[in-house]
Amino acid sequence: MLASSLSRRDEVPNQELAQEIVRAQNKKAVKELVDNLSNTKAIQNDCIKVLYEVGEQDPKLIANYIDAFVSHLNSKNNRLQWGAMTALSAIANEKPKEIYNHLPAILQAADKGSVITKDQAVRILITLCAHEKYSESAFPLLLEQLLKSATNQLPMYAERAIPIINDKNKDLFVKMLTSRLGDFEKETKRKRVEKVIKKYQ
């Protein structure tokens, strides 16, 4: 049922399969997909796509496979690497403790990884910041990611962080964003960050 098995170059079969797995709550299919993450490249790509699509719709179905996803964060297959990070970000709210424990591997992969890998790592940190138990240690890590992020991504990261900004952390957040204002070449991007800053001044 995977796209490559059907000689399809589009993602529709994978998306349909994900919907079907969620509808049927098919845990056996999820396990089979995880087992095939070490198959050939085309099958890896399809399996990780189906898995993170399942995770976006029903995180519980893939939540027990955190270790498997973490093990693929160093994959030489870029699609599998950022797909694994996307799956982890889908689970972060479901299993914050386990995700928190894997933060060193997650952040190491983000430093080396593609734009999508970084995007999803930032999403994971924002999710952890929303949990009182992890916010104190996750927030400085989030600031660190924002401080070294590409100017193309920073406005989106700043906007996504808004729900977790509060009286305790807003000053640090504003200070960090202000320090990056001189980095922008595109005025539209800078204005988006300025708008976030104004919200807390």
JSON list of C-alpha atoms in Angstrom, two decimals:
[
{"chain": "A", "resi": 1, "resn": "MET", "atom": "CA", "xyz": [0.00, 0.00, 0.00]},
{"chain": "A", "resi": 2, "resn": "LEU", "atom": "CA", "xyz": [3.06, 2.29, 0.12]},
{"chain": "A", "resi": 3, "resn": "ALA", "atom": "CA", "xyz": [3.61, 4.74, -2.73]},
{"chain": "A", "resi": 4, "resn": "SER", "atom": "CA", "xyz": [6.86, 3.10, -3.89]},
{"chain": "A", "resi": 5, "resn": "SER", "atom": "CA", "xyz": [5.25, -0.37, -3.89]},
{"chain": "A", "resi": 6, "resn": "LEU", "atom": "CA", "xyz": [2.51, 1.04, -6.13]},
{"chain": "A", "resi": 7, "resn": "SER", "atom": "CA", "xyz": [5.12, 2.70, -8.42]},
{"chain": "A", "resi": 8, "resn": "ARG", "atom": "CA", "xyz": [3.70, 6.09, -7.48]},
{"chain": "A", "resi": 9, "resn": "ARG", "atom": "CA", "xyz": [5.83, 9.22, -7.20]},
{"chain": "A", "resi": 10, "resn": "ASP", "atom": "CA", "xyz": [3.29, 11.20, -5.18]},
{"chain": "A", "resi": 11, "resn": "GLU", "atom": "CA", "xyz": [2.46, 10.98, -1.45]},
{"chain": "A", "resi": 12, "resn": "VAL", "atom": "CA", "xyz": [-1.29, 10.33, -1.76]},
{"chain": "A", "resi": 13, "resn": "PRO", "atom": "CA", "xyz": [-1.11, 6.54, -1.13]},
{"chain": "A", "resi": 14, "resn": "ASN", "atom": "CA", "xyz": [0.97, 7.17, 2.01]},
{"chain": "A", "resi": 15, "resn": "GLN", "atom": "CA", "xyz": [-1.48, 9.79, 3.27]},
{"chain": "A", "resi": 16, "resn": "GLU", "atom": "CA", "xyz": [-4.43, 7.50, 2.59]},
{"chain": "A", "resi": 17, "resn": "LEU", "atom": "CA", "xyz": [-2.69, 4.64, 4.38]},
{"chain": "A", "resi": 18, "resn": "ALA", "atom": "CA", "xyz": [-2.06, 6.86, 7.41]},
{"chain": "A", "resi": 19, "resn": "GLN", "atom": "CA", "xyz": [-5.75, 7.82, 7.54]},
{"chain": "A", "resi": 20, "resn": "GLU", "atom": "CA", "xyz": [-6.77, 4.17, 7.27]},
{"chain": "A", "resi": 21, "resn": "ILE", "atom": "CA", "xyz": [-4.39, 3.14, 10.09]},
{"chain": "A", "resi": 22, "resn": "VAL", "atom": "CA", "xyz": [-5.78, 5.89, 12.35]},
{"chain": "A", "resi": 23, "resn": "ARG", "atom": "CA", "xyz": [-9.38, 4.98, 11.49]},
{"chain": "A", "resi": 24, "resn": "ALA", "atom": "CA", "xyz": [-8.80, 1.28, 12.23]},
{"chain": "A", "resi": 25, "resn": "GLN", "atom": "CA", "xyz": [-6.44, 1.98, 15.17]},
{"chain": "A", "resi": 26, "resn": "ASN", "atom": "CA", "xyz": [-4.15, -0.55, 13.49]},
{"chain": "A", "resi": 27, "resn": "LYS", "atom": "CA", "xyz": [-1.22, -0.98, 15.90]},
{"chain": "A", "resi": 28, "resn": "LYS", "atom": "CA", "xyz": [0.10, -3.98, 13.98]},
{"chain": "A", "resi": 29, "resn": "ALA", "atom": "CA", "xyz": [0.51, -1.83, 10.86]},
{"chain": "A", "resi": 30, "resn": "VAL", "atom": "CA", "xyz": [2.36, 0.82, 12.87]},
{"chain": "A", "resi": 31, "resn": "LYS", "atom": "CA", "xyz": [4.80, -1.81, 14.17]},
{"chain": "A", "resi": 32, "resn": "GLU", "atom": "CA", "xyz": [5.35, -3.11, 10.63]},
{"chain": "A", "resi": 33, "resn": "LEU", "atom": "CA", "xyz": [6.12, 0.41, 9.40]},
{"chain": "A", "resi": 34, "resn": "VAL", "atom": "CA", "xyz": [8.59, 0.98, 12.24]},
{"chain": "A", "resi": 35, "resn": "ASP", "atom": "CA", "xyz": [10.27, -2.39, 11.53]},
{"chain": "A", "resi": 36, "resn": "ASN", "atom": "CA", "xyz": [10.73, -1.33, 7.90]},
{"chain": "A", "resi": 37, "resn": "LEU", "atom": "CA", "xyz": [12.54, 1.92, 8.71]},
{"chain": "A", "resi": 38, "resn": "SER", "atom": "CA", "xyz": [15.74, -0.03, 8.08]},
{"chain": "A", "resi": 39, "resn": "ASN", "atom": "CA", "xyz": [14.55, -1.35, 4.69]},
{"chain": "A", "resi": 40, "resn": "THR", "atom": "CA", "xyz": [15.58, 0.12, 1.31]},
{"chain": "A", "resi": 41, "resn": "LYS", "atom": "CA", "xyz": [15.63, 3.91, 0.95]},
{"chain": "A", "resi": 42, "resn": "ALA", "atom": "CA", "xyz": [12.32, 4.18, -0.97]},
{"chain": "A", "resi": 43, "resn": "ILE", "atom": "CA", "xyz": [10.54, 2.06, 1.66]},
{"chain": "A", "resi": 44, "resn": "GLN", "atom": "CA", "xyz": [12.17, 4.00, 4.52]},
{"chain": "A", "resi": 45, "resn": "ASN", "atom": "CA", "xyz": [10.89, 7.24, 2.98]},
{"chain": "A", "resi": 46, "resn": "ASP", "atom": "CA", "xyz": [7.34, 5.91, 2.61]},
{"chain": "A", "resi": 47, "resn": "CYS", "atom": "CA", "xyz": [7.25, 4.33, 6.08]},
{"chain": "A", "resi": 48, "resn": "ILE", "atom": "CA", "xyz": [8.44, 7.44, 7.91]},
{"chain": "A", "resi": 49, "resn": "LYS", "atom": "CA", "xyz": [5.96, 9.58, 5.95]},
{"chain": "A", "resi": 50, "resn": "VAL", "atom": "CA", "xyz": [3.05, 7.32, 6.97]},
{"chain": "A", "resi": 51, "resn": "LEU", "atom": "CA", "xyz": [4.27, 7.21, 10.58]},
{"chain": "A", "resi": 52, "resn": "TYR", "atom": "CA", "xyz": [4.53, 10.96, 11.09]},
{"chain": "A", "resi": 53, "resn": "GLU", "atom": "CA", "xyz": [1.18, 11.47, 9.31]},
{"chain": "A", "resi": 54, "resn": "VAL", "atom": "CA", "xyz": [-0.33, 8.95, 11.76]},
{"chain": "A", "resi": 55, "resn": "GLY", "atom": "CA", "xyz": [1.39, 10.83, 14.62]},
{"chain": "A", "resi": 56, "resn": "GLU", "atom": "CA", "xyz": [-0.09, 14.17, 13.58]},
{"chain": "A", "resi": 57, "resn": "GLN", "atom": "CA", "xyz": [-3.59, 12.65, 13.63]},
{"chain": "A", "resi": 58, "resn": "ASP", "atom": "CA", "xyz": [-3.24, 10.33, 16.64]},
{"chain": "A", "resi": 59, "resn": "PRO", "atom": "CA", "xyz": [0.07, 10.59, 18.54]},
{"chain": "A", "resi": 60, "resn": "LYS", "atom": "CA", "xyz": [-0.83, 7.70, 20.86]},
{"chain": "A", "resi": 61, "resn": "LEU", "atom": "CA", "xyz": [-0.49, 5.25, 17.98]},
{"chain": "A", "resi": 62, "resn": "ILE", "atom": "CA", "xyz": [3.22, 5.97, 17.47]},
{"chain": "A", "resi": 63, "resn": "ALA", "atom": "CA", "xyz": [4.12, 7.10, 21.00]},
{"chain": "A", "resi": 64, "resn": "ASN", "atom": "CA", "xyz": [5.76, 3.82, 22.04]},
{"chain": "A", "resi": 65, "resn": "TYR", "atom": "CA", "xyz": [8.38, 4.05, 19.31]},
{"chain": "A", "resi": 66, "resn": "ILE", "atom": "CA", "xyz": [10.34, 7.06, 20.56]},
{"chain": "A", "resi": 67, "resn": "ASP", "atom": "CA", "xyz": [13.57, 5.06, 20.80]},
{"chain": "A", "resi": 68, "resn": "ALA", "atom": "CA", "xyz": [13.21, 3.85, 17.22]},
{"chain": "A", "resi": 69, "resn": "PHE", "atom": "CA", "xyz": [12.71, 7.41, 15.93]},
{"chain": "A", "resi": 70, "resn": "VAL", "atom": "CA", "xyz": [15.65, 8.73, 17.97]},
{"chain": "A", "resi": 71, "resn": "SER", "atom": "CA", "xyz": [17.86, 5.99, 16.53]},
{"chain": "A", "resi": 72, "resn": "HIS", "atom": "CA", "xyz": [17.20, 7.35, 13.02]},
{"chain": "A", "resi": 73, "resn": "LEU", "atom": "CA", "xyz": [18.09, 10.97, 13.85]},
{"chain": "A", "resi": 74, "resn": "ASN", "atom": "CA", "xyz": [21.63, 10.30, 12.62]},
{"chain": "A", "resi": 75, "resn": "SER", "atom": "CA", "xyz": [20.52, 8.59, 9.41]},
{"chain": "A", "resi": 76, "resn": "LYS", "atom": "CA", "xyz": [22.41, 9.43, 6.23]},
{"chain": "A", "resi": 77, "resn": "ASN", "atom": "CA", "xyz": [19.02, 9.38, 4.52]},
{"chain": "A", "resi": 78, "resn": "ASN", "atom": "CA", "xyz": [17.96, 13.02, 5.00]},
{"chain": "A", "resi": 79, "resn": "ARG", "atom": "CA", "xyz": [14.27, 12.25, 4.50]},
{"chain": "A", "resi": 80, "resn": "LEU", "atom": "CA", "xyz": [14.36, 9.59, 7.21]},
{"chain": "A", "resi": 81, "resn": "GLN", "atom": "CA", "xyz": [16.26, 11.93, 9.54]},
{"chain": "A", "resi": 82, "resn": "TRP", "atom": "CA", "xyz": [13.86, 14.87, 9.36]},
{"chain": "A", "resi": 83, "resn": "GLY", "atom": "CA", "xyz": [10.89, 12.49, 9.20]},
{"chain": "A", "resi": 84, "resn": "ALA", "atom": "CA", "xyz": [12.00, 10.91, 12.49]},
{"chain": "A", "resi": 85, "resn": "MET", "atom": "CA", "xyz": [12.26, 14.38, 14.06]},
{"chain": "A", "resi": 86, "resn": "THR", "atom": "CA", "xyz": [8.76, 15.20, 12.74]},
{"chain": "A", "resi": 87, "resn": "ALA", "atom": "CA", "xyz": [7.42, 12.00, 14.32]},
{"chain": "A", "resi": 88, "resn": "LEU", "atom": "CA", "xyz": [9.08, 12.92, 17.64]},
{"chain": "A", "resi": 89, "resn": "SER", "atom": "CA", "xyz": [7.54, 16.40, 17.58]},
{"chain": "A", "resi": 90, "resn": "ALA", "atom": "CA", "xyz": [4.11, 14.81, 17.02]},
{"chain": "A", "resi": 91, "resn": "ILE", "atom": "CA", "xyz": [4.64, 12.71, 20.19]},
{"chain": "A", "resi": 92, "resn": "ALA", "atom": "CA", "xyz": [6.14, 15.46, 22.38]},
{"chain": "A", "resi": 93, "resn": "ASN", "atom": "CA", "xyz": [2.87, 16.43, 24.07]},
{"chain": "A", "resi": 94, "resn": "GLU", "atom": "CA", "xyz": [1.92, 12.79, 24.59]},
{"chain": "A", "resi": 95, "resn": "LYS", "atom": "CA", "xyz": [5.25, 11.71, 26.16]},
{"chain": "A", "resi": 96, "resn": "PRO", "atom": "CA", "xyz": [7.04, 14.86, 27.39]},
{"chain": "A", "resi": 97, "resn": "LYS", "atom": "CA", "xyz": [9.20, 13.01, 29.95]},
{"chain": "A", "resi": 98, "resn": "GLU", "atom": "CA", "xyz": [10.59, 10.53, 27.43]},
{"chain": "A", "resi": 99, "resn": "ILE", "atom": "CA", "xyz": [11.16, 13.26, 24.82]},
{"chain": "A", "resi": 100, "resn": "TYR", "atom": "CA", "xyz": [12.88, 15.44, 27.45]},
{"chain": "A", "resi": 101, "resn": "ASN", "atom": "CA", "xyz": [15.22, 12.56, 28.29]},
{"chain": "A", "resi": 102, "resn": "HIS", "atom": "CA", "xyz": [16.24, 12.35, 24.62]},
{"chain": "A", "resi": 103, "resn": "LEU", "atom": "CA", "xyz": [16.91, 16.09, 24.24]},
{"chain": "A", "resi": 104, "resn": "PRO", "atom": "CA", "xyz": [20.70, 15.74, 23.87]},
{"chain": "A", "resi": 105, "resn": "ALA", "atom": "CA", "xyz": [20.26, 13.50, 20.79]},
{"chain": "A", "resi": 106, "resn": "ILE", "atom": "CA", "xyz": [17.44, 15.69, 19.45]},
{"chain": "A", "resi": 107, "resn": "LEU", "atom": "CA", "xyz": [19.47, 18.92, 19.73]},
{"chain": "A", "resi": 108, "resn": "GLN", "atom": "CA", "xyz": [22.59, 17.31, 18.31]},
{"chain": "A", "resi": 109, "resn": "ALA", "atom": "CA", "xyz": [20.57, 16.21, 15.26]},
{"chain": "A", "resi": 110, "resn": "ALA", "atom": "CA", "xyz": [19.06, 19.71, 14.97]},
{"chain": "A", "resi": 111, "resn": "ASP", "atom": "CA", "xyz": [22.54, 21.28, 14.89]},
{"chain": "A", "resi": 112, "resn": "LYS", "atom": "CA", "xyz": [23.63, 19.04, 12.04]},
{"chain": "A", "resi": 113, "resn": "GLY", "atom": "CA", "xyz": [20.32, 18.64, 10.27]},
{"chain": "A", "resi": 114, "resn": "SER", "atom": "CA", "xyz": [18.24, 20.24, 7.55]},
{"chain": "A", "resi": 115, "resn": "VAL", "atom": "CA", "xyz": [15.85, 23.18, 7.94]},
{"chain": "A", "resi": 116, "resn": "ILE", "atom": "CA", "xyz": [12.92, 20.80, 8.57]},
{"chain": "A", "resi": 117, "resn": "THR", "atom": "CA", "xyz": [14.92, 18.95, 11.23]},
{"chain": "A", "resi": 118, "resn": "LYS", "atom": "CA", "xyz": [15.59, 22.27, 13.00]},
{"chain": "A", "resi": 119, "resn": "ASP", "atom": "CA", "xyz": [11.95, 23.39, 12.62]},
{"chain": "A", "resi": 120, "resn": "GLN", "atom": "CA", "xyz": [10.70, 20.23, 14.31]},
{"chain": "A", "resi": 121, "resn": "ALA", "atom": "CA", "xyz": [13.32, 20.40, 17.09]},
{"chain": "A", "resi": 122, "resn": "VAL", "atom": "CA", "xyz": [12.17, 23.96, 17.87]},
{"chain": "A", "resi": 123, "resn": "ARG", "atom": "CA", "xyz": [8.58, 22.71, 17.88]},
{"chain": "A", "resi": 124, "resn": "ILE", "atom": "CA", "xyz": [9.61, 20.01, 20.40]},
{"chain": "A", "resi": 125, "resn": "LEU", "atom": "CA", "xyz": [11.22, 22.61, 22.68]},
{"chain": "A", "resi": 126, "resn": "ILE", "atom": "CA", "xyz": [8.14, 24.86, 22.52]},
{"chain": "A", "resi": 127, "resn": "THR", "atom": "CA", "xyz": [5.96, 21.86, 23.44]},
{"chain": "A", "resi": 128, "resn": "LEU", "atom": "CA", "xyz": [8.20, 21.07, 26.43]},
{"chain": "A", "resi": 129, "resn": "CYS", "atom": "CA", "xyz": [8.13, 24.72, 27.53]},
{"chain": "A", "resi": 130, "resn": "ALA", "atom": "CA", "xyz": [4.35, 24.42, 27.80]},
{"chain": "A", "resi": 131, "resn": "HIS", "atom": "CA", "xyz": [4.80, 21.71, 30.48]},
{"chain": "A", "resi": 132, "resn": "GLU", "atom": "CA", "xyz": [5.52, 23.25, 33.87]},
{"chain": "A", "resi": 133, "resn": "LYS", "atom": "CA", "xyz": [7.87, 20.41, 34.84]},
{"chain": "A", "resi": 134, "resn": "TYR", "atom": "CA", "xyz": [10.17, 20.98, 31.87]},
{"chain": "A", "resi": 135, "resn": "SER", "atom": "CA", "xyz": [9.73, 24.67, 31.05]},
{"chain": "A", "resi": 136, "resn": "GLU", "atom": "CA", "xyz": [12.55, 25.92, 33.26]},
{"chain": "A", "resi": 137, "resn": "SER", "atom": "CA", "xyz": [15.22, 23.81, 31.57]},
{"chain": "A", "resi": 138, "resn": "ALA", "atom": "CA", "xyz": [13.67, 23.73, 28.07]},
{"chain": "A", "resi": 139, "resn": "PHE", "atom": "CA", "xyz": [13.30, 27.51, 27.74]},
{"chain": "A", "resi": 140, "resn": "PRO", "atom": "CA", "xyz": [17.05, 28.36, 27.73]},
{"chain": "A", "resi": 141, "resn": "LEU", "atom": "CA", "xyz": [17.54, 25.62, 25.12]},
{"chain": "A", "resi": 142, "resn": "LEU", "atom": "CA", "xyz": [14.79, 27.20, 23.02]},
{"chain": "A", "resi": 143, "resn": "LEU", "atom": "CA", "xyz": [16.46, 30.62, 23.29]},
{"chain": "A", "resi": 144, "resn": "GLU", "atom": "CA", "xyz": [19.74, 29.05, 22.20]},
{"chain": "A", "resi": 145, "resn": "GLN", "atom": "CA", "xyz": [18.09, 27.60, 19.09]},
{"chain": "A", "resi": 146, "resn": "LEU", "atom": "CA", "xyz": [16.48, 30.97, 18.26]},
{"chain": "A", "resi": 147, "resn": "LEU", "atom": "CA", "xyz": [19.75, 32.79, 18.81]},
{"chain": "A", "resi": 148, "resn": "LYS", "atom": "CA", "xyz": [21.58, 30.70, 16.22]},
{"chain": "A", "resi": 149, "resn": "SER", "atom": "CA", "xyz": [18.67, 30.11, 13.83]},
{"chain": "A", "resi": 150, "resn": "ALA", "atom": "CA", "xyz": [18.69, 31.31, 10.22]},
{"chain": "A", "resi": 151, "resn": "THR", "atom": "CA", "xyz": [17.02, 34.71, 9.75]},
{"chain": "A", "resi": 152, "resn": "ASN", "atom": "CA", "xyz": [14.58, 33.02, 7.35]},
{"chain": "A", "resi": 153, "resn": "GLN", "atom": "CA", "xyz": [13.27, 30.80, 10.14]},
{"chain": "A", "resi": 154, "resn": "LEU", "atom": "CA", "xyz": [13.47, 33.15, 13.13]},
{"chain": "A", "resi": 155, "resn": "PRO", "atom": "CA", "xyz": [10.16, 35.04, 12.58]},
{"chain": "A", "resi": 156, "resn": "MET", "atom": "CA", "xyz": [8.25, 31.75, 12.41]},
{"chain": "A", "resi": 157, "resn": "TYR", "atom": "CA", "xyz": [9.99, 30.44, 15.54]},
{"chain": "A", "resi": 158, "resn": "ALA", "atom": "CA", "xyz": [9.28, 33.67, 17.44]},
{"chain": "A", "resi": 159, "resn": "GLU", "atom": "CA", "xyz": [5.59, 33.57, 16.44]},
{"chain": "A", "resi": 160, "resn": "ARG", "atom": "CA", "xyz": [5.28, 29.90, 17.37]},
{"chain": "A", "resi": 161, "resn": "ALA", "atom": "CA", "xyz": [6.77, 30.58, 20.82]},
{"chain": "A", "resi": 162, "resn": "ILE", "atom": "CA", "xyz": [4.11, 33.19, 21.71]},
{"chain": "A", "resi": 163, "resn": "PRO", "atom": "CA", "xyz": [1.81, 30.73, 23.58]},
{"chain": "A", "resi": 164, "resn": "ILE", "atom": "CA", "xyz": [4.60, 29.80, 26.04]},
{"chain": "A", "resi": 165, "resn": "ILE", "atom": "CA", "xyz": [5.84, 33.35, 26.76]},
{"chain": "A", "resi": 166, "resn": "ASN", "atom": "CA", "xyz": [4.86, 34.58, 30.22]},
{"chain": "A", "resi": 167, "resn": "ASP", "atom": "CA", "xyz": [5.83, 37.17, 32.85]},
{"chain": "A", "resi": 168, "resn": "LYS", "atom": "CA", "xyz": [8.75, 35.02, 34.00]},
{"chain": "A", "resi": 169, "resn": "ASN", "atom": "CA", "xyz": [10.45, 34.55, 30.63]},
{"chain": "A", "resi": 170, "resn": "LYS", "atom": "CA", "xyz": [9.30, 37.46, 28.47]},
{"chain": "A", "resi": 171, "resn": "ASP", "atom": "CA", "xyz": [12.27, 39.74, 29.29]},
{"chain": "A", "resi": 172, "resn": "LEU", "atom": "CA", "xyz": [14.82, 37.13, 28.18]},
{"chain": "A", "resi": 173, "resn": "PHE", "atom": "CA", "xyz": [12.74, 36.40, 25.08]},
{"chain": "A", "resi": 174, "resn": "VAL", "atom": "CA", "xyz": [12.55, 40.09, 24.09]},
{"chain": "A", "resi": 175, "resn": "LYS", "atom": "CA", "xyz": [16.25, 40.62, 24.83]},
{"chain": "A", "resi": 176, "resn": "MET", "atom": "CA", "xyz": [17.23, 37.69, 22.61]},
{"chain": "A", "resi": 177, "resn": "LEU", "atom": "CA", "xyz": [14.96, 38.76, 19.72]},
{"chain": "A", "resi": 178, "resn": "THR", "atom": "CA", "xyz": [16.16, 42.37, 19.96]},
{"chain": "A", "resi": 179, "resn": "SER", "atom": "CA", "xyz": [19.77, 41.18, 19.70]},
{"chain": "A", "resi": 180, "resn": "ARG", "atom": "CA", "xyz": [18.92, 39.59, 16.34]},
{"chain": "A", "resi": 181, "resn": "LEU", "atom": "CA", "xyz": [17.22, 42.59, 14.70]},
{"chain": "A", "resi": 182, "resn": "GLY", "atom": "CA", "xyz": [20.41, 43.71, 12.96]},
{"chain": "A", "resi": 183, "resn": "ASP", "atom": "CA", "xyz": [20.77, 40.30, 11.25]},
{"chain": "A", "resi": 184, "resn": "PHE", "atom": "CA", "xyz": [17.88, 40.71, 8.84]},
{"chain": "A", "resi": 185, "resn": "GLU", "atom": "CA", "xyz": [18.34, 41.58, 5.19]},
{"chain": "A", "resi": 186, "resn": "LYS", "atom": "CA", "xyz": [14.64, 41.27, 4.42]},
{"chain": "A", "resi": 187, "resn": "GLU", "atom": "CA", "xyz": [12.56, 44.01, 6.01]},
{"chain": "A", "resi": 188, "resn": "THR", "atom": "CA", "xyz": [9.40, 41.86, 5.99]},
{"chain": "A", "resi": 189, "resn": "LYS", "atom": "CA", "xyz": [11.11, 39.25, 8.18]},
{"chain": "A", "resi": 190, "resn": "ARG", "atom": "CA", "xyz": [12.46, 41.88, 10.58]},
{"chain": "A", "resi": 191, "resn": "LYS", "atom": "CA", "xyz": [9.01, 43.49, 10.90]},
{"chain": "A", "resi": 192, "resn": "ARG", "atom": "CA", "xyz": [7.49, 40.16, 11.93]},
{"chain": "A", "resi": 193, "resn": "VAL", "atom": "CA", "xyz": [10.04, 39.84, 14.75]},
{"chain": "A", "resi": 194, "resn": "GLU", "atom": "CA", "xyz": [9.53, 43.50, 15.77]},
{"chain": "A", "resi": 195, "resn": "LYS", "atom": "CA", "xyz": [5.79, 42.82, 16.00]},
{"chain": "A", "resi": 196, "resn": "VAL", "atom": "CA", "xyz": [6.46, 39.93, 18.44]},
{"chain": "A", "resi": 197, "resn": "ILE", "atom": "CA", "xyz": [8.80, 42.14, 20.49]},
{"chain": "A", "resi": 198, "resn": "LYS", "atom": "CA", "xyz": [6.19, 44.95, 20.72]},
{"chain": "A", "resi": 199, "resn": "LYS", "atom": "CA", "xyz": [3.67, 42.46, 22.07]},
{"chain": "A", "resi": 200, "resn": "TYR", "atom": "CA", "xyz": [5.77, 42.11, 25.26]},
{"chain": "A", "resi": 201, "resn": "GLN", "atom": "CA", "xyz": [7.15, 45.63, 25.72]}
]
